[in-house]
Amino acid sequence: MSDAFYKNSIQNFLKQTEDEIFGTIAYGDRYDTVATQKDAWIEQIRLLRRALAHAPCGSILFEYTLPRVGGRIDNILLINNTVFVLEFKIGATSYPSDAIRQVRTYAFDLENYHEESRQRKIVPVLIATNVPCDYRKQNEPEDVILTNGDDLGAIIIRNTDTSCKSLDVDAWAGSRYAPTPTIIEAARSLYINHCVDNIAQNTAAENLTKTSDAVQKIIEKSKQDQQKSICFITGVPGAGKTLAGLNIAIENQKATGQSGACLLTGNQPLVSVLREALAKDDHQQHGTPLAKARESTKSFIQIIHGFRDASLNNMQNPPVENVVIFDEAQRAWNQSMLSDFMQKKKGPVLNRLTDGQRTYFLSMSEPELLIDYMNRHQDWAVIVCLVGGGQDINTGEAGIQEWFASLKRSFPDWHVYVSDEINVSEYLGNQSFQDLTDGLKCETVKELHLSVSVRAHRTQDVAGFVDAVLDGDTATAADKYNKLSGIYPIYITRNLNTAKQWVRNQTEGKNLRHGLIASSNGRRLRADGIWVESKCKPEKWFLGDRKDIKSSYFMEEVASEFDIQGLEIDYAVIAWDADYRYENGQFQCYKPSGSRWLYINKEDKRRYLKNAYRVLLTRAREGFVIFVPQGDDSDSTRRCKFYDELFEYLKSIGIEELF
């Protein structure tokens, strides 16, 4: 597939006839474009020939296609060290805000993801040809040049960086374009023997590599010295802790040629989606029967509860793995939660144990049980804990404090390795690092902290915006929204169909996924056709194509915070119910109970609900729209005021409304 409909030097472009240029563009058109677009190309050719008559040497491209994203840039000019990104609106009498965002986004993507454009001057230009010469757009953006085309030649000359000679057009057009992958894409890439360098940006890949190398050294030392070790990897939001865990597990499986390492997680949707994605890839690429491929992925990515229960099959035998990676280790259960669950749900398992074994087992928290299981190895073992903060959404989660308490209580001979960032309150709460590690063989390894986000660049600041919104900090939220709005669209609407159509428009013709998500407590959304109690099947929702009615694309099935945590989609409709309600200038928490809402008093449950919305609002990689229902005063569970105050609060932040 050609990277552009037309690609040539500016000199040759000026020498060719209008018909020759148009013929090449039309021949490259694989989309059977409508006549209005073909007329627009003629206008572009004429305008560009005038503008480039006195331009420096360089190259020109028509309809350059961005890989993966699928967007087509009207024109690219490569002149000296400058990449001009041109978006045309032929016949437009104003500068549409969506067109400004579009050309800005193209420039942003080239700067961050396109290797040949890095370290180059990127100049986005929007040309609306019928704008009067004396027209000045109110609040004209600083980063996008607006013109009707009459002064385009002067704009090009004025903004060209002449510090080096022009880029080679073939090298530029064929450059590697590497947008940050989703965790599903990253897992697939690692599984087929790629390395993190190939699936993350330079600084992020370097950071991930350093962390993986540091853990590998700990593994090698543990093996050589016949010691038991545990290390804690921390990271900024979106730093790729799960990706690091996958990389460590895969590298150790390659080294041993067997199931010597695995990634464990309590996130069942993540397990289901990753297993199915890898199995389908294996089936499609190597012809492996799907049933066999699914079986092989089970040893690589495991649900933590199955691993835990396996420890009870024989209270002396160790697991087959010498290396295990626990994702979201802070979410392991405390003693009370584990004991209560096992007695209610796992009676047959407990009945196989002696009275002494049962008492011993039920006295342990999940971290202590898991360390105990790995401690059965007679030679060496390594536990890698991936630690996140601020997204606990379940009752009974112990935090990483319980891992250290278990080590001090029962396994003081283990060697402990921590990052130099683990002592912040996000991870330790009110407990001091000194108290936490006193009496342990603890060593600080700075490489165990992932300090660079691997998420798409445009979502780097979304987490801060979401924190401010959920904290009710209007001023900070407004400031962050203004910074985001140019490159990461966020809207609100009272019309669900409008929200759905907006995300469909963003992903049409592109390899991008959209979907509908909502709080698991948002049960009164059912009146608007959103039934959160009907559980989606995550592997269908995340992996199904546009023809699959169970896929996210249809927006008939809704994913909750439990379904989507640890996973991402490109564009989201986020339905906001009256469970996390804005009342009298602050958020209040409610849970549905029959035909009424009950106020939530317990601080931990209030935190879980707030974090549920934090998860929902940070799942979209490219942009999202919040749907706030109208409500109905004839229904006491859906009174208009439950939703109106929230909507007005979001509008006060400056979030633009869709109609």
XYZ file of C-alpha atoms in Angstrom:
659
model
C 0.000 0.000 0.000
C 1.354 3.403 -0.986
C 1.903 5.864 1.857
C 0.530 8.828 -0.164
C -1.617 9.360 -3.255
C 1.041 11.683 -4.692
C 4.685 12.169 -3.727
C 7.224 14.307 -5.597
C 9.778 17.081 -5.358
C 8.398 20.621 -5.330
C 10.389 21.352 -8.502
C 8.723 18.476 -10.373
C 5.332 19.406 -8.928
C 5.703 22.880 -10.430
C 6.815 21.474 -13.796
C 3.937 18.990 -14.161
C 0.609 19.984 -15.594
C -2.482 20.195 -13.424
C -3.945 17.154 -15.187
C -0.797 15.062 -14.616
C -0.815 15.815 -10.888
C -4.540 15.176 -10.545
C -4.243 11.932 -12.516
C -1.597 10.612 -10.121
C -3.689 11.540 -7.084
C -6.846 10.010 -8.547
C -4.961 6.807 -9.447
C -3.759 6.511 -5.863
C -7.293 6.918 -4.504
C -8.393 3.502 -3.251
C -11.557 4.859 -1.659
C -13.536 5.884 -4.776
C -13.743 9.385 -3.367
C -16.831 11.509 -4.062
C -16.748 14.225 -6.715
C -16.604 17.074 -4.176
C -13.280 15.774 -2.884
C -11.912 15.500 -6.406
C -12.921 19.114 -7.043
C -11.146 20.012 -3.801
C -7.934 18.385 -5.067
C -8.026 20.579 -8.157
C -8.355 23.676 -5.942
C -5.486 22.448 -3.709
C -3.220 21.866 -6.701
C -3.850 25.369 -8.051
C -3.396 27.074 -4.688
C -0.228 25.142 -3.861
C 1.335 25.822 -7.257
C 0.892 29.564 -6.594
C 2.171 29.335 -3.007
C 5.225 27.233 -3.869
C 6.351 29.254 -6.901
C 9.138 30.882 -4.889
C 9.525 28.277 -2.131
C 12.891 26.662 -1.297
C 13.654 23.187 -2.601
C 11.753 20.377 -0.943
C 9.058 17.749 -1.414
C 5.275 17.584 -1.447
C 2.814 14.787 -0.613
C -0.932 14.570 -1.144
C -3.120 12.422 1.130
C -0.421 10.941 3.363
C -1.921 8.070 5.385
C -1.015 7.711 9.049
C -0.477 4.008 9.825
C -2.822 2.346 12.363
C -4.772 5.547 12.971
C -5.828 5.567 9.328
C -6.150 9.352 9.086
C -5.147 11.025 5.813
C -3.305 14.346 5.910
C -4.276 16.595 2.986
C -0.730 17.756 2.284
C 2.752 17.460 3.688
C 5.545 19.819 2.657
C 9.111 18.803 3.526
C 11.312 21.899 3.239
C 14.756 21.925 4.837
C 14.276 20.901 8.492
C 10.547 21.697 8.499
C 7.471 19.513 8.123
C 4.427 21.568 7.102
C 1.110 19.832 7.871
C -1.618 21.330 5.688
C -5.340 20.792 6.178
C -7.635 22.299 3.525
C -11.255 23.330 3.920
C -12.151 24.347 0.377
C -15.017 26.846 0.339
C -15.125 27.263 4.147
C -15.956 30.767 5.358
C -14.631 30.237 8.886
C -12.081 28.099 10.725
C -14.003 25.127 12.207
C -12.841 24.094 15.683
C -12.863 20.419 14.710
C -10.574 21.192 11.742
C -8.183 23.097 14.014
C -8.125 20.108 16.361
C -7.606 17.740 13.436
C -4.533 19.474 11.998
C -3.145 19.996 15.498
C -3.557 16.283 16.230
C -1.846 15.299 12.968
C 1.127 17.508 13.868
C 1.177 16.134 17.398
C 1.184 12.523 16.184
C 3.996 13.159 13.694
C 6.112 14.869 16.329
C 5.694 12.066 18.857
C 5.252 8.864 16.851
C 6.876 9.404 13.426
C 10.617 8.723 13.623
C 11.689 10.895 10.673
C 9.690 13.830 12.067
C 11.256 13.793 15.501
C 13.575 16.707 16.197
C 12.100 18.511 13.163
C 10.111 21.716 13.168
C 6.430 20.813 12.721
C 4.147 23.571 11.408
C 0.369 22.882 11.306
C -1.571 25.118 8.913
C -5.347 25.253 8.362
C -6.436 26.757 5.015
C -10.104 27.811 4.792
C -10.243 29.262 1.306
C -13.322 31.523 1.534
C -12.478 33.314 4.762
C -12.301 37.100 4.135
C -8.789 38.545 4.254
C -9.651 40.830 7.167
C -11.290 38.029 9.171
C -9.660 37.367 12.520
C -10.776 34.303 14.419
C -11.609 35.011 18.033
C -9.245 33.183 20.411
C -6.955 32.264 17.547
C -4.744 29.330 18.617
C -1.046 29.876 19.133
C 0.004 26.535 17.688
C -1.982 26.382 14.416
C -1.568 28.912 11.604
C -4.885 30.007 10.080
C -5.038 31.361 6.515
C -7.322 31.583 3.503
C -4.361 30.612 1.331
C -3.572 34.028 -0.145
C -0.462 34.385 2.024
C 0.454 30.682 2.172
C 3.684 31.264 0.233
C 4.816 33.907 2.731
C 3.836 31.636 5.640
C 5.996 28.845 4.230
C 9.030 31.067 3.738
C 8.598 32.717 7.158
C 8.307 29.407 9.064
C 10.938 27.298 7.297
C 13.821 26.152 9.472
C 16.875 26.310 7.195
C 19.283 24.722 9.679
C 19.745 21.633 7.478
C 18.997 20.438 3.978
C 15.640 18.989 3.024
C 14.499 15.589 4.204
C 14.515 12.675 1.781
C 10.861 12.230 0.818
C 11.063 8.431 0.430
C 12.794 8.014 3.792
C 10.254 10.314 5.442
C 7.207 8.676 3.863
C 8.481 5.192 4.695
C 9.453 6.100 8.243
C 8.493 3.911 11.165
C 5.314 5.204 12.780
C 4.905 3.861 16.303
C 1.891 5.017 18.292
C 1.860 3.676 21.825
C 0.238 0.223 21.802
C -2.639 -0.915 23.957
C -1.785 -3.625 26.480
C -3.409 -6.132 24.082
C -1.212 -5.012 21.169
C 1.860 -4.974 23.424
C 1.196 -8.491 24.682
C 0.795 -9.750 21.119
C 4.015 -8.069 20.066
C 6.031 -9.437 22.988
C 4.557 -12.902 22.494
C 5.866 -13.070 18.919
C 9.425 -12.312 20.052
C 9.502 -8.549 19.779
C 11.128 -6.546 22.557
C 9.878 -3.493 24.425
C 12.082 -1.290 22.208
C 9.771 -2.116 19.306
C 6.508 -1.338 21.058
C 7.147 1.800 23.102
C 8.562 5.253 22.571
C 12.292 5.811 23.000
C 12.366 7.150 26.563
C 9.605 4.842 27.745
C 11.244 1.824 26.078
C 14.565 2.707 27.708
C 12.837 2.988 31.086
C 11.071 -0.368 30.649
C 14.278 -2.028 29.493
C 16.205 -0.760 32.523
C 13.513 -2.067 34.856
C 13.371 -5.457 33.130
C 17.174 -5.699 33.197
C 17.261 -4.833 36.905
C 14.733 -7.565 37.696
C 16.630 -10.019 35.517
C 19.802 -9.339 37.522
C 17.889 -10.041 40.736
C 16.610 -13.298 39.228
C 20.115 -14.349 38.145
C 21.581 -13.469 41.557
C 18.832 -15.391 43.332
C 19.463 -18.421 41.145
C 23.233 -18.224 41.595
C 23.164 -17.626 45.362
C 20.214 -19.981 45.972
C 18.217 -17.275 47.697
C 14.592 -16.204 47.884
C 13.892 -12.655 46.681
C 10.953 -10.308 46.322
C 11.031 -7.003 44.423
C 8.478 -4.199 44.192
C 8.085 -2.269 40.919
C 6.357 1.102 41.206
C 5.467 3.564 38.452
C 3.690 6.716 37.395
C 0.161 6.282 35.965
C 0.343 4.617 32.568
C 4.014 3.685 33.010
C 3.439 0.143 31.795
C 3.822 -1.929 34.951
C 1.773 -4.743 33.429
C 3.824 -4.458 30.243
C 7.008 -4.767 32.311
C 5.553 -7.834 34.003
C 4.674 -9.430 30.670
C 8.168 -8.731 29.379
C 9.804 -10.303 32.451
C 7.571 -13.387 32.234
C 8.192 -13.871 28.513
C 11.956 -13.354 28.765
C 12.202 -15.970 31.509
C 10.053 -18.418 29.571
C 12.386 -17.969 26.602
C 15.437 -18.516 28.812
C 14.143 -21.714 30.412
C 12.231 -23.081 27.437
C 9.451 -24.052 29.817
C 6.859 -22.575 32.143
C 9.486 -21.083 34.431
C 7.635 -17.820 34.943
C 4.099 -16.479 34.750
C 2.108 -13.302 35.205
C -0.552 -13.529 37.909
C -3.421 -11.093 38.241
C -6.748 -10.901 40.018
C -8.152 -9.048 37.022
C -10.246 -11.759 35.354
C -11.263 -9.617 32.334
C -7.590 -8.814 31.642
C -6.705 -12.518 31.825
C -9.577 -13.520 29.539
C -8.831 -10.840 26.951
C -5.060 -11.383 26.831
C -5.332 -15.176 26.708
C -7.854 -15.054 23.869
C -5.879 -12.436 21.922
C -2.649 -14.445 22.146
C -4.380 -17.724 21.342
C -6.032 -16.255 18.235
C -2.710 -14.816 17.074
C -1.030 -18.201 17.521
C -3.859 -19.864 15.613
C -3.771 -17.350 12.732
C 0.010 -17.091 12.386
C 1.118 -20.663 13.036
C -1.993 -22.745 12.374
C -2.058 -23.985 15.967
C -5.481 -25.462 16.748
C -7.379 -22.839 18.716
C -8.090 -25.177 21.645
C -4.396 -26.017 21.956
C -3.381 -22.369 21.616
C -5.810 -21.394 24.381
C -4.396 -24.098 26.630
C -0.807 -22.924 26.153
C -1.621 -19.347 27.136
C -3.084 -20.507 30.451
C 0.359 -21.222 31.905
C 1.697 -17.843 30.817
C -1.080 -15.610 32.190
C -2.898 -16.963 35.219
C -5.688 -15.770 37.462
C -4.210 -15.319 40.916
C -7.046 -17.128 42.693
C -6.369 -20.336 40.759
C -2.672 -20.114 41.643
C -3.610 -19.524 45.287
C -5.981 -22.497 45.391
C -3.342 -24.729 43.806
C -1.193 -24.152 46.876
C -3.732 -26.180 48.861
C -3.621 -29.277 46.679
C -0.494 -30.394 48.469
C 0.709 -28.280 51.370
C 4.348 -29.307 50.796
C 4.895 -29.037 47.043
C 6.062 -25.747 45.474
C 4.611 -24.355 42.228
C 6.292 -25.287 38.943
C 7.350 -21.636 38.466
C 10.416 -20.231 40.168
C 9.468 -16.707 39.063
C 6.004 -15.223 39.482
C 4.890 -11.676 38.740
C 1.909 -10.346 40.671
C 0.076 -7.556 38.852
C -1.575 -4.937 41.083
C -0.025 -6.561 44.152
C -1.527 -3.932 46.450
C -4.952 -5.410 45.686
C -4.222 -8.797 47.276
C -6.735 -9.668 50.012
C -6.267 -9.177 53.721
C -6.662 -12.092 56.158
C -10.297 -11.385 56.976
C -11.356 -11.156 53.326
C -9.474 -14.297 52.293
C -10.711 -16.352 55.252
C -14.318 -15.273 54.737
C -14.192 -16.003 50.996
C -12.605 -19.433 51.386
C -15.058 -20.570 54.063
C -18.077 -19.416 52.038
C -16.953 -20.384 48.527
C -14.266 -23.057 48.810
C -15.647 -25.598 51.274
C -14.586 -28.696 49.256
C -11.025 -27.347 48.969
C -10.768 -26.702 52.711
C -12.280 -30.094 53.538
C -9.257 -31.813 52.018
C -7.002 -30.230 54.649
C -6.320 -31.455 58.145
C -7.551 -29.354 61.043
C -4.050 -28.006 61.594
C -3.549 -27.153 57.943
C -6.964 -25.463 57.764
C -6.233 -23.350 60.838
C -2.804 -22.417 59.452
C -4.215 -21.493 56.085
C -7.129 -19.407 57.386
C -4.786 -17.409 59.611
C -2.952 -15.970 56.581
C -3.561 -13.004 54.314
C -3.254 -13.545 50.583
C 0.266 -12.010 50.415
C 1.448 -14.317 53.211
C -0.110 -17.357 51.540
C 1.494 -16.548 48.189
C 4.944 -15.997 49.720
C 4.504 -19.240 51.671
C 3.732 -21.112 48.444
C 6.866 -19.788 46.702
C 8.917 -20.391 49.856
C 8.424 -24.149 49.407
C 11.115 -24.115 46.712
C 14.223 -25.683 48.222
C 16.653 -23.746 46.042
C 15.543 -20.288 44.872
C 12.475 -18.260 44.038
C 11.630 -14.725 42.952
C 8.391 -12.793 43.426
C 7.922 -9.586 41.429
C 5.198 -7.290 42.770
C 3.797 -4.658 40.400
C 2.429 -1.886 42.588
C -0.092 0.763 41.573
C -1.815 3.470 43.575
C -5.178 5.199 43.641
C -7.272 2.590 41.818
C -8.453 0.224 44.543
C -12.101 -0.528 43.821
C -12.784 -3.627 45.957
C -13.398 -4.282 49.623
C -10.708 -6.233 51.483
C -7.657 -5.109 49.534
C -4.633 -5.235 51.835
C -2.224 -2.746 50.242
C 1.517 -3.397 49.961
C 1.891 -2.854 53.708
C 0.606 -6.412 54.176
C 3.338 -7.819 51.910
C 5.991 -6.277 54.159
C 4.134 -7.309 57.324
C 3.995 -10.905 56.043
C 7.718 -10.873 55.291
C 8.561 -9.540 58.762
C 6.168 -11.953 60.457
C 7.051 -15.186 58.675
C 9.826 -14.794 56.059
C 12.555 -12.445 57.383
C 15.244 -14.388 55.493
C 13.894 -13.258 52.107
C 15.834 -10.565 50.245
C 13.710 -7.495 49.514
C 14.324 -5.048 46.650
C 12.339 -1.811 46.372
C 12.310 1.279 44.179
C 13.430 4.598 45.614
C 9.904 5.967 45.108
C 8.050 3.443 47.238
C 8.134 5.625 50.343
C 5.445 8.048 49.125
C 1.960 8.029 50.666
C 0.404 6.834 47.407
C 1.881 3.413 48.185
C 2.441 3.348 51.966
C -0.415 5.467 53.281
C 0.503 6.868 56.690
C 3.128 4.224 57.463
C 6.799 5.187 57.321
C 9.203 3.322 55.060
C 11.540 2.749 58.022
C 8.825 1.053 60.070
C 7.742 -0.979 57.070
C 11.181 -2.447 56.343
C 12.710 -2.580 59.829
C 14.346 -5.991 60.356
C 14.246 -6.982 56.665
C 17.133 -7.488 54.236
C 16.049 -4.555 52.115
C 17.919 -2.948 49.213
C 16.887 0.060 47.133
C 17.170 -0.250 43.341
C 16.174 2.949 41.563
C 15.537 1.137 38.263
C 12.530 -0.569 39.862
C 10.551 2.660 39.403
C 8.983 3.351 36.005
C 9.107 7.125 35.735
C 8.002 7.562 32.104
C 4.476 6.951 30.871
C 4.089 4.683 27.841
C 0.523 5.794 27.241
C -0.298 7.831 24.169
C 1.269 11.277 24.598
C -2.065 13.048 24.384
C -3.323 11.195 27.471
C -0.365 12.072 29.695
C -2.288 14.872 31.440
C -5.701 13.202 31.509
C -5.081 11.613 34.926
C -4.444 15.037 36.483
C -7.594 16.430 34.873
C -9.662 13.506 36.152
C -8.252 13.863 39.682
C -9.245 17.528 39.722
C -12.748 16.773 38.414
C -13.387 14.060 41.011
C -11.950 16.234 43.788
C -14.337 19.044 42.858
C -11.408 21.346 42.099
C -13.064 23.441 39.397
C -10.178 25.857 38.787
C -7.539 23.142 38.348
C -9.869 21.016 36.232
C -10.633 24.007 33.978
C -6.951 24.797 33.546
C -6.085 21.206 32.654
C -9.094 20.929 30.330
C -7.934 23.986 28.388
C -4.510 22.397 27.926
C -6.007 19.095 26.849
C -8.805 20.298 24.613
C -6.566 20.991 21.633
C -5.246 17.452 21.354
C -7.548 15.262 23.452
C -11.268 15.917 22.906
C -13.567 15.722 25.937
C -17.275 16.535 25.628
C -20.501 16.267 27.627
C -24.047 15.669 26.379
C -27.544 14.883 27.656
C -28.317 12.791 24.569
C -27.007 9.223 24.454
C -27.481 8.880 20.686
C -25.458 12.059 20.150
C -22.663 10.615 22.285
C -22.688 7.335 20.395
C -22.642 9.039 17.016
C -19.704 11.215 18.041
C -17.482 8.240 18.890
C -18.574 6.437 15.728
C -17.505 9.463 13.693
C -14.084 9.506 15.362
C -13.335 5.864 14.543
C -15.010 5.468 11.153
C -12.589 4.048 8.598
C -9.817 3.786 11.187
C -8.309 0.950 13.167
C -9.623 2.422 16.408
C -12.013 0.964 18.978
C -14.898 2.711 20.717
C -17.295 1.531 23.397
C -19.803 2.339 26.132
C -18.669 2.187 29.779
C -20.378 2.919 33.103
C -20.142 2.357 36.850
C -21.261 -1.060 38.084
C -23.467 0.867 40.541
C -25.123 2.853 37.744
C -28.247 0.739 37.732
C -30.697 3.553 36.962
C -29.011 4.028 33.606
C -31.219 1.134 32.594
C -34.011 3.639 31.934
C -31.791 5.076 29.179
C -31.070 1.637 27.710
C -27.792 1.051 29.547
C -28.024 -2.145 31.554
C -24.917 -2.482 33.727
C -26.296 -5.582 35.456
C -26.059 -7.494 32.182
C -22.414 -8.533 32.205
C -20.452 -8.208 28.992
C -18.011 -10.906 27.929
C -14.684 -9.008 27.946
C -12.927 -11.104 25.286
C -15.853 -10.479 22.918
C -16.197 -6.819 23.927
C -12.501 -5.991 23.440
C -11.602 -8.321 20.554
C -14.788 -8.637 18.473
C -14.886 -6.852 15.126
C -17.408 -4.284 13.901
C -19.790 -7.036 12.762
C -19.898 -8.734 16.173
C -22.957 -7.592 18.138
C -21.165 -8.530 21.372
C -18.240 -6.227 20.594
C -17.703 -2.785 22.061
C -18.424 -1.245 18.643
C -22.166 -1.909 18.874
C -22.434 -0.046 22.213
C -25.271 -2.338 23.239
C -23.289 -4.084 25.952
C -21.660 -1.910 28.579
C -18.310 -2.497 30.313
C -17.988 -1.558 33.982
C -14.903 -0.454 35.906
C -14.244 -4.117 36.735
C -14.363 -5.146 33.069
C -12.093 -2.387 31.785
C -9.544 -1.837 34.569
C -6.087 -2.558 33.178
C -7.406 -2.336 29.610
C -8.104 0.564 27.255
C -10.118 1.599 24.229
C -9.520 4.516 21.885
C -12.770 6.468 22.292
C -15.387 6.038 25.022
C -18.912 7.054 25.881
C -18.926 7.307 29.687
C -22.419 7.130 31.186
C -22.543 8.908 34.570
C -25.313 7.843 36.924
C -26.529 9.245 40.269
C -24.290 6.953 42.337
C -21.419 9.483 42.321
C -23.574 12.582 42.617
C -22.683 16.274 42.698
C -24.710 17.951 45.467
C -24.328 21.424 46.945
C -20.826 21.924 45.611
C -19.326 18.525 46.372
C -19.547 14.869 45.387
C -21.638 12.458 47.434
C -21.694 8.671 47.186
C -24.758 6.453 46.917
C -25.511 2.831 46.214
C -28.684 1.444 44.634
C -30.961 -0.590 46.894
C -34.244 -1.713 45.433
C -36.237 1.389 44.520
C -34.024 3.898 46.299
C -30.498 5.173 46.704
C -28.694 4.648 50.031
C -26.086 7.158 51.185
C -22.607 5.637 51.622
C -20.988 6.577 54.936
C -18.001 4.233 55.107
C -14.853 5.954 53.941
C -13.384 2.908 52.203
C -16.547 2.353 50.162
C -16.664 6.040 49.265
C -13.083 5.721 48.047
C -13.930 2.637 45.989
C -16.760 4.467 44.224
C -14.608 7.518 43.511
C -11.899 5.243 42.143
C -14.471 3.463 39.967
C -15.098 6.764 38.175
C -11.343 7.430 38.102
C -10.920 4.148 36.229
C -13.764 4.918 33.819
C -12.504 8.420 33.044
C -8.962 7.235 32.256
C -9.725 4.329 29.907
C -9.915 6.251 26.595
C -6.647 6.759 24.733
C -7.862 9.317 22.207
C -10.875 11.094 23.730
C -14.269 10.620 25.385
C -17.751 12.053 25.809
C -19.640 11.988 29.114
C -23.343 11.210 28.892
C -25.358 12.715 31.763
C -29.018 11.586 31.714
C -31.868 14.093 31.781
C -33.570 12.334 34.674
C -37.297 12.115 35.331
C -39.024 13.719 38.316
C -41.817 11.124 38.169
C -39.199 8.498 39.125
C -37.799 9.021 42.638
C -34.586 7.177 41.700
C -33.955 9.431 38.697
C -34.912 12.914 39.826
C -33.650 15.601 37.469
C -31.661 17.328 40.203
C -29.515 14.194 40.648
C -28.128 14.827 37.172
C -28.592 18.562 36.582
C -26.143 19.628 39.282
C -23.505 17.266 37.908
C -24.039 18.551 34.381
C -23.764 22.189 35.470
C -20.597 21.392 37.413
C -18.990 19.790 34.358
C -20.064 22.762 32.222
C -18.535 25.159 34.767
C -15.182 23.472 34.142
C -15.550 24.528 30.517
C -16.254 21.120 29.001
C -17.935 21.679 25.653
C -21.454 20.326 25.153
C -22.527 18.194 22.194
C -26.073 18.624 20.906
